[in-house]
Amino acid sequence: MKLLDKKVAVVTGGGRGIGAAIALELAKNGAAVVIAGRAVSELEETAKKINEIGGRVFPVQADVTKLADIRNMFDKTIEKFGRVDILVNNAGILHYGPFAEMPDDMVDAIVNVNLIGLMHCTKEVIPYMRKQKNGLILNISSVAGKHGYADLVVYCATKFGVIGFTESLAQELERDGIRVYAICPTSTQTKMWEQISNQPAEHVPEDVALEIIDLIKNMRKIPTGKAIDVRKHV
């Protein structure tokens, strides 16, 4: 019996980087995984890796800034697997540079993906989890949600927002048997990191994935609403 047998997880931004690593690790531990993202080729590549280890995976093209896409993502999840036990809100973008020089549409895009999209995904999954009287919502924040950084002003603001959202929502949903956590990586070796630095990152995506597995194993000891720092696992 695996840790997540009979569980169904939805991972946004599941086609690459941290999201792909999380999806793969959840599948290794027995979960059926729905991976959502905008790039079909990336979703197919991650699905192939999960299939190769004998995991169950279902890719769904979705843009978390579009409510119709979010609803379709959950409709397809329920149609395919009948339930949803875990939501990993991982989709995120950033822009590196002085705030005063940022294009207006980039400000909007970062807020819409990193915070508003995350909120809409969460709002749509709550009725399913309430019906089950059980659920786990994992919001990928960042150490940049605890400390501000120059040239990442809007990104930091959204990640601070994710932590506040997590802590507040956890208080609302605890009575429904739904637990909510924020996961806070430091620099992680992904395409997003490579956009802003030519230095090695502190973590690899697998560190984030394994931190989540460790959380799930020890969840009853960890208060809901907590923002959890990522340790080195790999």
mmCIF file with all atom_site columns, N, CA and C in Angstrom, residues 90-156:
data_model
loop_
_atom_site.group_PDB
_atom_site.id
_atom_site.type_symbol
_atom_site.label_atom_id
_atom_site.label_alt_id
_atom_site.label_comp_id
_atom_site.label_asym_id
_atom_site.label_entity_id
_atom_site.label_seq_id
_atom_site.pdbx_PDB_ins_code
_atom_site.Cartn_x
_atom_site.Cartn_y
_atom_site.Cartn_z
_atom_site.occupancy
_atom_site.B_iso_or_equiv
_atom_site.pdbx_formal_charge
_atom_site.auth_seq_id
_atom_site.auth_comp_id
_atom_site.auth_asym_id
_atom_site.auth_atom_id
_atom_site.pdbx_PDB_model_num
ATOM 1   N N  . ASN A 1 90  ? 0.542   25.570 -8.105  1.00 0.00 ? 90  ASN A N  1
ATOM 2   C CA . ASN A 1 90  ? 1.954   25.775 -8.400  1.00 0.00 ? 90  ASN A CA 1
ATOM 3   C C  . ASN A 1 90  ? 2.200   26.794 -9.516  1.00 0.00 ? 90  ASN A C  1
ATOM 4   N N  . ALA A 1 91  ? 1.244   27.016 -10.391 1.00 0.00 ? 91  ALA A N  1
ATOM 5   C CA . ALA A 1 91  ? 1.465   27.906 -11.542 1.00 0.00 ? 91  ALA A CA 1
ATOM 6   C C  . ALA A 1 91  ? 1.967   29.270 -11.073 1.00 0.00 ? 91  ALA A C  1
ATOM 7   N N  . GLY A 1 92  ? 3.019   29.753 -11.719 1.00 0.00 ? 92  GLY A N  1
ATOM 8   C CA . GLY A 1 92  ? 3.563   31.051 -11.324 1.00 0.00 ? 92  GLY A CA 1
ATOM 9   C C  . GLY A 1 92  ? 4.486   31.613 -12.392 1.00 0.00 ? 92  GLY A C  1
ATOM 10  N N  . ILE A 1 93  ? 4.604   32.943 -12.397 1.00 0.00 ? 93  ILE A N  1
ATOM 11  C CA . ILE A 1 93  ? 5.515   33.635 -13.306 1.00 0.00 ? 93  ILE A CA 1
ATOM 12  C C  . ILE A 1 93  ? 6.203   34.761 -12.544 1.00 0.00 ? 93  ILE A C  1
ATOM 13  N N  . LEU A 1 94  ? 7.281   35.283 -13.121 1.00 0.00 ? 94  LEU A N  1
ATOM 14  C CA . LEU A 1 94  ? 7.937   36.439 -12.506 1.00 0.00 ? 94  LEU A CA 1
ATOM 15  C C  . LEU A 1 94  ? 8.542   37.327 -13.578 1.00 0.00 ? 94  LEU A C  1
ATOM 16  N N  . HIS A 1 95  ? 8.919   38.522 -13.154 1.00 0.00 ? 95  HIS A N  1
ATOM 17  C CA . HIS A 1 95  ? 9.653   39.467 -14.002 1.00 0.00 ? 95  HIS A CA 1
ATOM 18  C C  . HIS A 1 95  ? 10.726  40.079 -13.126 1.00 0.00 ? 95  HIS A C  1
ATOM 19  N N  . TYR A 1 96  ? 11.951  40.099 -13.622 1.00 0.00 ? 96  TYR A N  1
ATOM 20  C CA . TYR A 1 96  ? 13.070  40.632 -12.846 1.00 0.00 ? 96  TYR A CA 1
ATOM 21  C C  . TYR A 1 96  ? 13.439  42.010 -13.378 1.00 0.00 ? 96  TYR A C  1
ATOM 22  N N  . GLY A 1 97  ? 13.445  42.998 -12.506 1.00 0.00 ? 97  GLY A N  1
ATOM 23  C CA . GLY A 1 97  ? 13.813  44.347 -12.901 1.00 0.00 ? 97  GLY A CA 1
ATOM 24  C C  . GLY A 1 97  ? 13.159  45.377 -12.002 1.00 0.00 ? 97  GLY A C  1
ATOM 25  N N  . PRO A 1 98  ? 13.580  46.639 -12.094 1.00 0.00 ? 98  PRO A N  1
ATOM 26  C CA . PRO A 1 98  ? 13.032  47.690 -11.234 1.00 0.00 ? 98  PRO A CA 1
ATOM 27  C C  . PRO A 1 98  ? 11.520  47.845 -11.422 1.00 0.00 ? 98  PRO A C  1
ATOM 28  N N  . PHE A 1 99  ? 10.811  47.986 -10.325 1.00 0.00 ? 99  PHE A N  1
ATOM 29  C CA . PHE A 1 99  ? 9.356   48.083 -10.371 1.00 0.00 ? 99  PHE A CA 1
ATOM 30  C C  . PHE A 1 99  ? 8.886   49.250 -11.237 1.00 0.00 ? 99  PHE A C  1
ATOM 31  N N  . ALA A 1 100 ? 9.528   50.406 -11.116 1.00 0.00 ? 100 ALA A N  1
ATOM 32  C CA . ALA A 1 100 ? 9.089   51.605 -11.840 1.00 0.00 ? 100 ALA A CA 1
ATOM 33  C C  . ALA A 1 100 ? 9.197   51.448 -13.347 1.00 0.00 ? 100 ALA A C  1
ATOM 34  N N  . GLU A 1 101 ? 9.994   50.479 -13.793 1.00 0.00 ? 101 GLU A N  1
ATOM 35  C CA . GLU A 1 101 ? 10.196  50.272 -15.229 1.00 0.00 ? 101 GLU A CA 1
ATOM 36  C C  . GLU A 1 101 ? 9.424   49.064 -15.768 1.00 0.00 ? 101 GLU A C  1
ATOM 37  N N  . MET A 1 102 ? 8.677   48.399 -14.918 1.00 0.00 ? 102 MET A N  1
ATOM 38  C CA . MET A 1 102 ? 7.930   47.216 -15.370 1.00 0.00 ? 102 MET A CA 1
ATOM 39  C C  . MET A 1 102 ? 6.792   47.607 -16.297 1.00 0.00 ? 102 MET A C  1
ATOM 40  N N  . PRO A 1 103 ? 6.580   46.875 -17.388 1.00 0.00 ? 103 PRO A N  1
ATOM 41  C CA . PRO A 1 103 ? 5.401   47.111 -18.227 1.00 0.00 ? 103 PRO A CA 1
ATOM 42  C C  . PRO A 1 103 ? 4.125   46.864 -17.418 1.00 0.00 ? 103 PRO A C  1
ATOM 43  N N  . ASP A 1 104 ? 3.115   47.694 -17.643 1.00 0.00 ? 104 ASP A N  1
ATOM 44  C CA . ASP A 1 104 ? 1.866   47.568 -16.893 1.00 0.00 ? 104 ASP A CA 1
ATOM 45  C C  . ASP A 1 104 ? 1.238   46.191 -17.064 1.00 0.00 ? 104 ASP A C  1
ATOM 46  N N  . ASP A 1 105 ? 1.294   45.662 -18.285 1.00 0.00 ? 105 ASP A N  1
ATOM 47  C CA . ASP A 1 105 ? 0.657   44.360 -18.504 1.00 0.00 ? 105 ASP A CA 1
ATOM 48  C C  . ASP A 1 105 ? 1.392   43.239 -17.772 1.00 0.00 ? 105 ASP A C  1
ATOM 49  N N  . MET A 1 106 ? 2.694   43.410 -17.515 1.00 0.00 ? 106 MET A N  1
ATOM 50  C CA . MET A 1 106 ? 3.441   42.409 -16.757 1.00 0.00 ? 106 MET A CA 1
ATOM 51  C C  . MET A 1 106 ? 3.058   42.438 -15.283 1.00 0.00 ? 106 MET A C  1
ATOM 52  N N  . VAL A 1 107 ? 2.837   43.632 -14.746 1.00 0.00 ? 107 VAL A N  1
ATOM 53  C CA . VAL A 1 107 ? 2.341   43.742 -13.366 1.00 0.00 ? 107 VAL A CA 1
ATOM 54  C C  . VAL A 1 107 ? 1.039   42.958 -13.235 1.00 0.00 ? 107 VAL A C  1
ATOM 55  N N  . ASP A 1 108 ? 0.120   43.210 -14.165 1.00 0.00 ? 108 ASP A N  1
ATOM 56  C CA . ASP A 1 108 ? -1.179  42.527 -14.129 1.00 0.00 ? 108 ASP A CA 1
ATOM 57  C C  . ASP A 1 108 ? -1.019  41.017 -14.278 1.00 0.00 ? 108 ASP A C  1
ATOM 58  N N  . ALA A 1 109 ? -0.155  40.596 -15.181 1.00 0.00 ? 109 ALA A N  1
ATOM 59  C CA . ALA A 1 109 ? 0.007   39.165 -15.454 1.00 0.00 ? 109 ALA A CA 1
ATOM 60  C C  . ALA A 1 109 ? 0.516   38.416 -14.226 1.00 0.00 ? 109 ALA A C  1
ATOM 61  N N  . ILE A 1 110 ? 1.507   38.982 -13.544 1.00 0.00 ? 110 ILE A N  1
ATOM 62  C CA . ILE A 1 110 ? 2.069   38.314 -12.367 1.00 0.00 ? 110 ILE A CA 1
ATOM 63  C C  . ILE A 1 110 ? 1.020   38.185 -11.271 1.00 0.00 ? 110 ILE A C  1
ATOM 64  N N  . VAL A 1 111 ? 0.280   39.252 -11.025 1.00 0.00 ? 111 VAL A N  1
ATOM 65  C CA . VAL A 1 111 ? -0.772  39.200 -9.999  1.00 0.00 ? 111 VAL A CA 1
ATOM 66  C C  . VAL A 1 111 ? -1.861  38.210 -10.401 1.00 0.00 ? 111 VAL A C  1
ATOM 67  N N  . ASN A 1 112 ? -2.239  38.216 -11.658 1.00 0.00 ? 112 ASN A N  1
ATOM 68  C CA . ASN A 1 112 ? -3.327  37.341 -12.120 1.00 0.00 ? 112 ASN A CA 1
ATOM 69  C C  . ASN A 1 112 ? -2.963  35.863 -12.063 1.00 0.00 ? 112 ASN A C  1
ATOM 70  N N  . VAL A 1 113 ? -1.735  35.515 -12.389 1.00 0.00 ? 113 VAL A N  1
ATOM 71  C CA . VAL A 1 113 ? -1.319  34.109 -12.333 1.00 0.00 ? 113 VAL A CA 1
ATOM 72  C C  . VAL A 1 113 ? -1.017  33.690 -10.899 1.00 0.00 ? 113 VAL A C  1
ATOM 73  N N  . ASN A 1 114 ? -0.144  34.441 -10.228 1.00 0.00 ? 114 ASN A N  1
ATOM 74  C CA . ASN A 1 114 ? 0.402   34.006 -8.940  1.00 0.00 ? 114 ASN A CA 1
ATOM 75  C C  . ASN A 1 114 ? -0.587  34.091 -7.790  1.00 0.00 ? 114 ASN A C  1
ATOM 76  N N  . LEU A 1 115 ? -1.527  35.017 -7.873  1.00 0.00 ? 115 LEU A N  1
ATOM 77  C CA . LEU A 1 115 ? -2.426  35.221 -6.736  1.00 0.00 ? 115 LEU A CA 1
ATOM 78  C C  . LEU A 1 115 ? -3.896  35.047 -7.104  1.00 0.00 ? 115 LEU A C  1
ATOM 79  N N  . ILE A 1 116 ? -4.376  35.793 -8.100  1.00 0.00 ? 116 ILE A N  1
ATOM 80  C CA . ILE A 1 116 ? -5.799  35.705 -8.449  1.00 0.00 ? 116 ILE A CA 1
ATOM 81  C C  . ILE A 1 116 ? -6.128  34.322 -9.001  1.00 0.00 ? 116 ILE A C  1
ATOM 82  N N  . GLY A 1 117 ? -5.289  33.803 -9.892  1.00 0.00 ? 117 GLY A N  1
ATOM 83  C CA . GLY A 1 117 ? -5.524  32.462 -10.436 1.00 0.00 ? 117 GLY A CA 1
ATOM 84  C C  . GLY A 1 117 ? -5.502  31.404 -9.356  1.00 0.00 ? 117 GLY A C  1
ATOM 85  N N  . LEU A 1 118 ? -4.552  31.525 -8.437  1.00 0.00 ? 118 LEU A N  1
ATOM 86  C CA . LEU A 1 118 ? -4.469  30.593 -7.313  1.00 0.00 ? 118 LEU A CA 1
ATOM 87  C C  . LEU A 1 118 ? -5.749  30.635 -6.486  1.00 0.00 ? 118 LEU A C  1
ATOM 88  N N  . MET A 1 119 ? -6.250  31.837 -6.235  1.00 0.00 ? 119 MET A N  1
ATOM 89  C CA . MET A 1 119 ? -7.486  31.973 -5.456  1.00 0.00 ? 119 MET A CA 1
ATOM 90  C C  . MET A 1 119 ? -8.670  31.337 -6.178  1.00 0.00 ? 119 MET A C  1
ATOM 91  N N  . HIS A 1 120 ? -8.768  31.558 -7.480  1.00 0.00 ? 120 HIS A N  1
ATOM 92  C CA . HIS A 1 120 ? -9.891  30.984 -8.234  1.00 0.00 ? 120 HIS A CA 1
ATOM 93  C C  . HIS A 1 120 ? -9.820  29.456 -8.265  1.00 0.00 ? 120 HIS A C  1
ATOM 94  N N  . CYS A 1 121 ? -8.626  28.908 -8.443  1.00 0.00 ? 121 CYS A N  1
ATOM 95  C CA . CYS A 1 121 ? -8.487  27.441 -8.409  1.00 0.00 ? 121 CYS A CA 1
ATOM 96  C C  . CYS A 1 121 ? -8.937  26.897 -7.062  1.00 0.00 ? 121 CYS A C  1
ATOM 97  N N  . THR A 1 122 ? -8.530  27.562 -6.007  1.00 0.00 ? 122 THR A N  1
ATOM 98  C CA . THR A 1 122 ? -8.899  27.133 -4.660  1.00 0.00 ? 122 THR A CA 1
ATOM 99  C C  . THR A 1 122 ? -10.400 27.232 -4.445  1.00 0.00 ? 122 THR A C  1
ATOM 100 N N  . LYS A 1 123 ? -10.982 28.333 -4.858  1.00 0.00 ? 123 LYS A N  1
ATOM 101 C CA . LYS A 1 123 ? -12.428 28.538 -4.675  1.00 0.00 ? 123 LYS A CA 1
ATOM 102 C C  . LYS A 1 123 ? -13.230 27.459 -5.392  1.00 0.00 ? 123 LYS A C  1
ATOM 103 N N  . GLU A 1 124 ? -12.759 27.048 -6.572  1.00 0.00 ? 124 GLU A N  1
ATOM 104 C CA . GLU A 1 124 ? -13.485 26.041 -7.348  1.00 0.00 ? 124 GLU A CA 1
ATOM 105 C C  . GLU A 1 124 ? -13.355 24.635 -6.764  1.00 0.00 ? 124 GLU A C  1
ATOM 106 N N  . VAL A 1 125 ? -12.253 24.358 -6.074  1.00 0.00 ? 125 VAL A N  1
ATOM 107 C CA . VAL A 1 125 ? -12.063 23.000 -5.538  1.00 0.00 ? 125 VAL A CA 1
ATOM 108 C C  . VAL A 1 125 ? -12.763 22.799 -4.195  1.00 0.00 ? 125 VAL A C  1
ATOM 109 N N  . ILE A 1 126 ? -13.020 23.864 -3.470  1.00 0.00 ? 126 ILE A N  1
ATOM 110 C CA . ILE A 1 126 ? -13.574 23.734 -2.115  1.00 0.00 ? 126 ILE A CA 1
ATOM 111 C C  . ILE A 1 126 ? -14.878 22.937 -2.074  1.00 0.00 ? 126 ILE A C  1
ATOM 112 N N  . PRO A 1 127 ? -15.851 23.180 -2.971  1.00 0.00 ? 127 PRO A N  1
ATOM 113 C CA . PRO A 1 127 ? -17.095 22.394 -2.881  1.00 0.00 ? 127 PRO A CA 1
ATOM 114 C C  . PRO A 1 127 ? -16.875 20.889 -2.995  1.00 0.00 ? 127 PRO A C  1
ATOM 115 N N  . TYR A 1 128 ? -15.942 20.459 -3.845  1.00 0.00 ? 128 TYR A N  1
ATOM 116 C CA . TYR A 1 128 ? -15.659 19.027 -3.983  1.00 0.00 ? 128 TYR A CA 1
ATOM 117 C C  . TYR A 1 128 ? -15.076 18.471 -2.682  1.00 0.00 ? 128 TYR A C  1
ATOM 118 N N  . MET A 1 129 ? -14.155 19.211 -2.095  1.00 0.00 ? 129 MET A N  1
ATOM 119 C CA . MET A 1 129 ? -13.520 18.745 -0.863  1.00 0.00 ? 129 MET A CA 1
ATOM 120 C C  . MET A 1 129 ? -14.492 18.773 0.314   1.00 0.00 ? 129 MET A C  1
ATOM 121 N N  . ARG A 1 130 ? -15.350 19.770 0.344   1.00 0.00 ? 130 ARG A N  1
ATOM 122 C CA . ARG A 1 130 ? -16.362 19.822 1.409   1.00 0.00 ? 130 ARG A CA 1
ATOM 123 C C  . ARG A 1 130 ? -17.302 18.623 1.323   1.00 0.00 ? 130 ARG A C  1
ATOM 124 N N  . LYS A 1 131 ? -17.664 18.270 0.121   1.00 0.00 ? 131 LYS A N  1
ATOM 125 C CA . LYS A 1 131 ? -18.546 17.112 -0.069  1.00 0.00 ? 131 LYS A CA 1
ATOM 126 C C  . LYS A 1 131 ? -17.880 15.839 0.444   1.00 0.00 ? 131 LYS A C  1
ATOM 127 N N  . GLN A 1 132 ? -16.561 15.745 0.257   1.00 0.00 ? 132 GLN A N  1
ATOM 128 C CA . GLN A 1 132 ? -15.797 14.581 0.720   1.00 0.00 ? 132 GLN A CA 1
ATOM 129 C C  . GLN A 1 132 ? -15.466 14.659 2.215   1.00 0.00 ? 132 GLN A C  1
ATOM 130 N N  . LYS A 1 133 ? -15.634 15.886 2.792   1.00 0.00 ? 133 LYS A N  1
ATOM 131 C CA . LYS A 1 133 ? -15.255 16.153 4.193   1.00 0.00 ? 133 LYS A CA 1
ATOM 132 C C  . LYS A 1 133 ? -13.764 15.920 4.430   1.00 0.00 ? 133 LYS A C  1
ATOM 133 N N  . ASN A 1 134 ? -12.977 16.194 3.382   1.00 0.00 ? 134 ASN A N  1
ATOM 134 C CA . ASN A 1 134 ? -11.545 15.955 3.472   1.00 0.00 ? 134 ASN A CA 1
ATOM 135 C C  . ASN A 1 134 ? -10.855 16.596 2.277   1.00 0.00 ? 134 ASN A C  1
ATOM 136 N N  . GLY A 1 135 ? -9.663  17.106 2.484   1.00 0.00 ? 135 GLY A N  1
ATOM 137 C CA . GLY A 1 135 ? -8.910  17.647 1.362   1.00 0.00 ? 135 GLY A CA 1
ATOM 138 C C  . GLY A 1 135 ? -7.628  18.312 1.824   1.00 0.00 ? 135 GLY A C  1
ATOM 139 N N  . LEU A 1 136 ? -6.724  18.507 0.876   1.00 0.00 ? 136 LEU A N  1
ATOM 140 C CA . LEU A 1 136 ? -5.443  19.151 1.142   1.00 0.00 ? 136 LEU A CA 1
ATOM 141 C C  . LEU A 1 136 ? -5.161  20.149 0.027   1.00 0.00 ? 136 LEU A C  1
ATOM 142 N N  . ILE A 1 137 ? -4.935  21.400 0.398   1.00 0.00 ? 137 ILE A N  1
ATOM 143 C CA . ILE A 1 137 ? -4.603  22.455 -0.559  1.00 0.00 ? 137 ILE A CA 1
ATOM 144 C C  . ILE A 1 137 ? -3.191  22.938 -0.253  1.00 0.00 ? 137 ILE A C  1
ATOM 145 N N  . LEU A 1 138 ? -2.321  22.849 -1.246  1.00 0.00 ? 138 LEU A N  1
ATOM 146 C CA . LEU A 1 138 ? -0.923  23.249 -1.106  1.00 0.00 ? 138 LEU A CA 1
ATOM 147 C C  . LEU A 1 138 ? -0.644  24.411 -2.046  1.00 0.00 ? 138 LEU A C  1
ATOM 148 N N  . ASN A 1 139 ? -0.316  25.550 -1.486  1.00 0.00 ? 139 ASN A N  1
ATOM 149 C CA . ASN A 1 139 ? -0.043  26.752 -2.262  1.00 0.00 ? 139 ASN A CA 1
ATOM 150 C C  . ASN A 1 139 ? 1.463   26.980 -2.321  1.00 0.00 ? 139 ASN A C  1
ATOM 151 N N  . ILE A 1 140 ? 2.012   26.968 -3.526  1.00 0.00 ? 140 ILE A N  1
ATOM 152 C CA . ILE A 1 140 ? 3.452   27.183 -3.664  1.00 0.00 ? 140 ILE A CA 1
ATOM 153 C C  . ILE A 1 140 ? 3.728   28.678 -3.567  1.00 0.00 ? 140 ILE A C  1
ATOM 154 N N  . SER A 1 141 ? 4.297   29.069 -2.440  1.00 0.00 ? 141 SER A N  1
ATOM 155 C CA . SER A 1 141 ? 4.714   30.450 -2.225  1.00 0.00 ? 141 SER A CA 1
ATOM 156 C C  . SER A 1 141 ? 6.216   30.518 -2.476  1.00 0.00 ? 141 SER A C  1
ATOM 157 N N  . SER A 1 142 ? 6.969   31.109 -1.570  1.00 0.00 ? 142 SER A N  1
ATOM 158 C CA . SER A 1 142 ? 8.403   31.290 -1.770  1.00 0.00 ? 142 SER A CA 1
ATOM 159 C C  . SER A 1 142 ? 8.984   31.925 -0.514  1.00 0.00 ? 142 SER A C  1
ATOM 160 N N  . VAL A 1 143 ? 10.296  31.809 -0.362  1.00 0.00 ? 143 VAL A N  1
ATOM 161 C CA . VAL A 1 143 ? 10.959  32.617 0.661   1.00 0.00 ? 143 VAL A CA 1
ATOM 162 C C  . VAL A 1 143 ? 10.730  34.094 0.361   1.00 0.00 ? 143 VAL A C  1
ATOM 163 N N  . ALA A 1 144 ? 10.443  34.408 -0.911  1.00 0.00 ? 144 ALA A N  1
ATOM 164 C CA . ALA A 1 144 ? 10.110  35.780 -1.307  1.00 0.00 ? 144 ALA A CA 1
ATOM 165 C C  . ALA A 1 144 ? 8.711   36.182 -0.848  1.00 0.00 ? 144 ALA A C  1
ATOM 166 N N  . GLY A 1 145 ? 8.008   35.278 -0.189  1.00 0.00 ? 145 GLY A N  1
ATOM 167 C CA . GLY A 1 145 ? 6.754   35.616 0.474   1.00 0.00 ? 145 GLY A CA 1
ATOM 168 C C  . GLY A 1 145 ? 6.957   35.942 1.938   1.00 0.00 ? 145 GLY A C  1
ATOM 169 N N  . LYS A 1 146 ? 8.215   35.844 2.375   1.00 0.00 ? 146 LYS A N  1
ATOM 170 C CA . LYS A 1 146 ? 8.556   36.169 3.769   1.00 0.00 ? 146 LYS A CA 1
ATOM 171 C C  . LYS A 1 146 ? 9.539   37.326 3.867   1.00 0.00 ? 146 LYS A C  1
ATOM 172 N N  . HIS A 1 147 ? 10.298  37.561 2.781   1.00 0.00 ? 147 HIS A N  1
ATOM 173 C CA . HIS A 1 147 ? 11.311  38.617 2.747   1.00 0.00 ? 147 HIS A CA 1
ATOM 174 C C  . HIS A 1 147 ? 11.219  39.326 1.399   1.00 0.00 ? 147 HIS A C  1
ATOM 175 N N  . GLY A 1 148 ? 11.311  40.635 1.406   1.00 0.00 ? 148 GLY A N  1
ATOM 176 C CA . GLY A 1 148 ? 11.270  41.389 0.160   1.00 0.00 ? 148 GLY A CA 1
ATOM 177 C C  . GLY A 1 148 ? 12.614  41.395 -0.547  1.00 0.00 ? 148 GLY A C  1
ATOM 178 N N  . TYR A 1 149 ? 12.572  41.480 -1.879  1.00 0.00 ? 149 TYR A N  1
ATOM 179 C CA . TYR A 1 149 ? 13.785  41.523 -2.689  1.00 0.00 ? 149 TYR A CA 1
ATOM 180 C C  . TYR A 1 149 ? 13.638  42.586 -3.776  1.00 0.00 ? 149 TYR A C  1
ATOM 181 N N  . ALA A 1 150 ? 14.647  43.434 -3.903  1.00 0.00 ? 150 ALA A N  1
ATOM 182 C CA . ALA A 1 150 ? 14.659  44.407 -4.989  1.00 0.00 ? 150 ALA A CA 1
ATOM 183 C C  . ALA A 1 150 ? 14.606  43.688 -6.329  1.00 0.00 ? 150 ALA A C  1
ATOM 184 N N  . ASP A 1 151 ? 13.972  44.316 -7.296  1.00 0.00 ? 151 ASP A N  1
ATOM 185 C CA . ASP A 1 151 ? 13.835  43.800 -8.663  1.00 0.00 ? 151 ASP A CA 1
ATOM 186 C C  . ASP A 1 151 ? 12.870  42.624 -8.779  1.00 0.00 ? 151 ASP A C  1
ATOM 187 N N  . LEU A 1 152 ? 12.250  42.242 -7.652  1.00 0.00 ? 152 LEU A N  1
ATOM 188 C CA . LEU A 1 152 ? 11.212  41.199 -7.663  1.00 0.00 ? 152 LEU A CA 1
ATOM 189 C C  . LEU A 1 152 ? 9.985   41.692 -6.891  1.00 0.00 ? 152 LEU A C  1
ATOM 190 N N  . VAL A 1 153 ? 9.714   42.970 -7.006  1.00 0.00 ? 153 VAL A N  1
ATOM 191 C CA . VAL A 1 153 ? 8.719   43.617 -6.144  1.00 0.00 ? 153 VAL A CA 1
ATOM 192 C C  . VAL A 1 153 ? 7.331   42.999 -6.289  1.00 0.00 ? 153 VAL A C  1
ATOM 193 N N  . VAL A 1 154 ? 6.844   42.868 -7.506  1.00 0.00 ? 154 VAL A N  1
ATOM 194 C CA . VAL A 1 154 ? 5.484   42.351 -7.705  1.00 0.00 ? 154 VAL A CA 1
ATOM 195 C C  . VAL A 1 154 ? 5.433   40.863 -7.375  1.00 0.00 ? 154 VAL A C  1
ATOM 196 N N  . TYR A 1 155 ? 6.452   40.131 -7.778  1.00 0.00 ? 155 TYR A N  1
ATOM 197 C CA . TYR A 1 155 ? 6.529   38.706 -7.431  1.00 0.00 ? 155 TYR A CA 1
ATOM 198 C C  . TYR A 1 155 ? 6.467   38.525 -5.918  1.00 0.00 ? 155 TYR A C  1
ATOM 199 N N  . CYS A 1 156 ? 7.272   39.291 -5.188  1.00 0.00 ? 156 CYS A N  1
ATOM 200 C CA . CYS A 1 156 ? 7.258   39.203 -3.723  1.00 0.00 ? 156 CYS A CA 1
ATOM 201 C C  . CYS A 1 156 ? 5.878   39.536 -3.169  1.00 0.00 ? 156 CYS A C  1
#
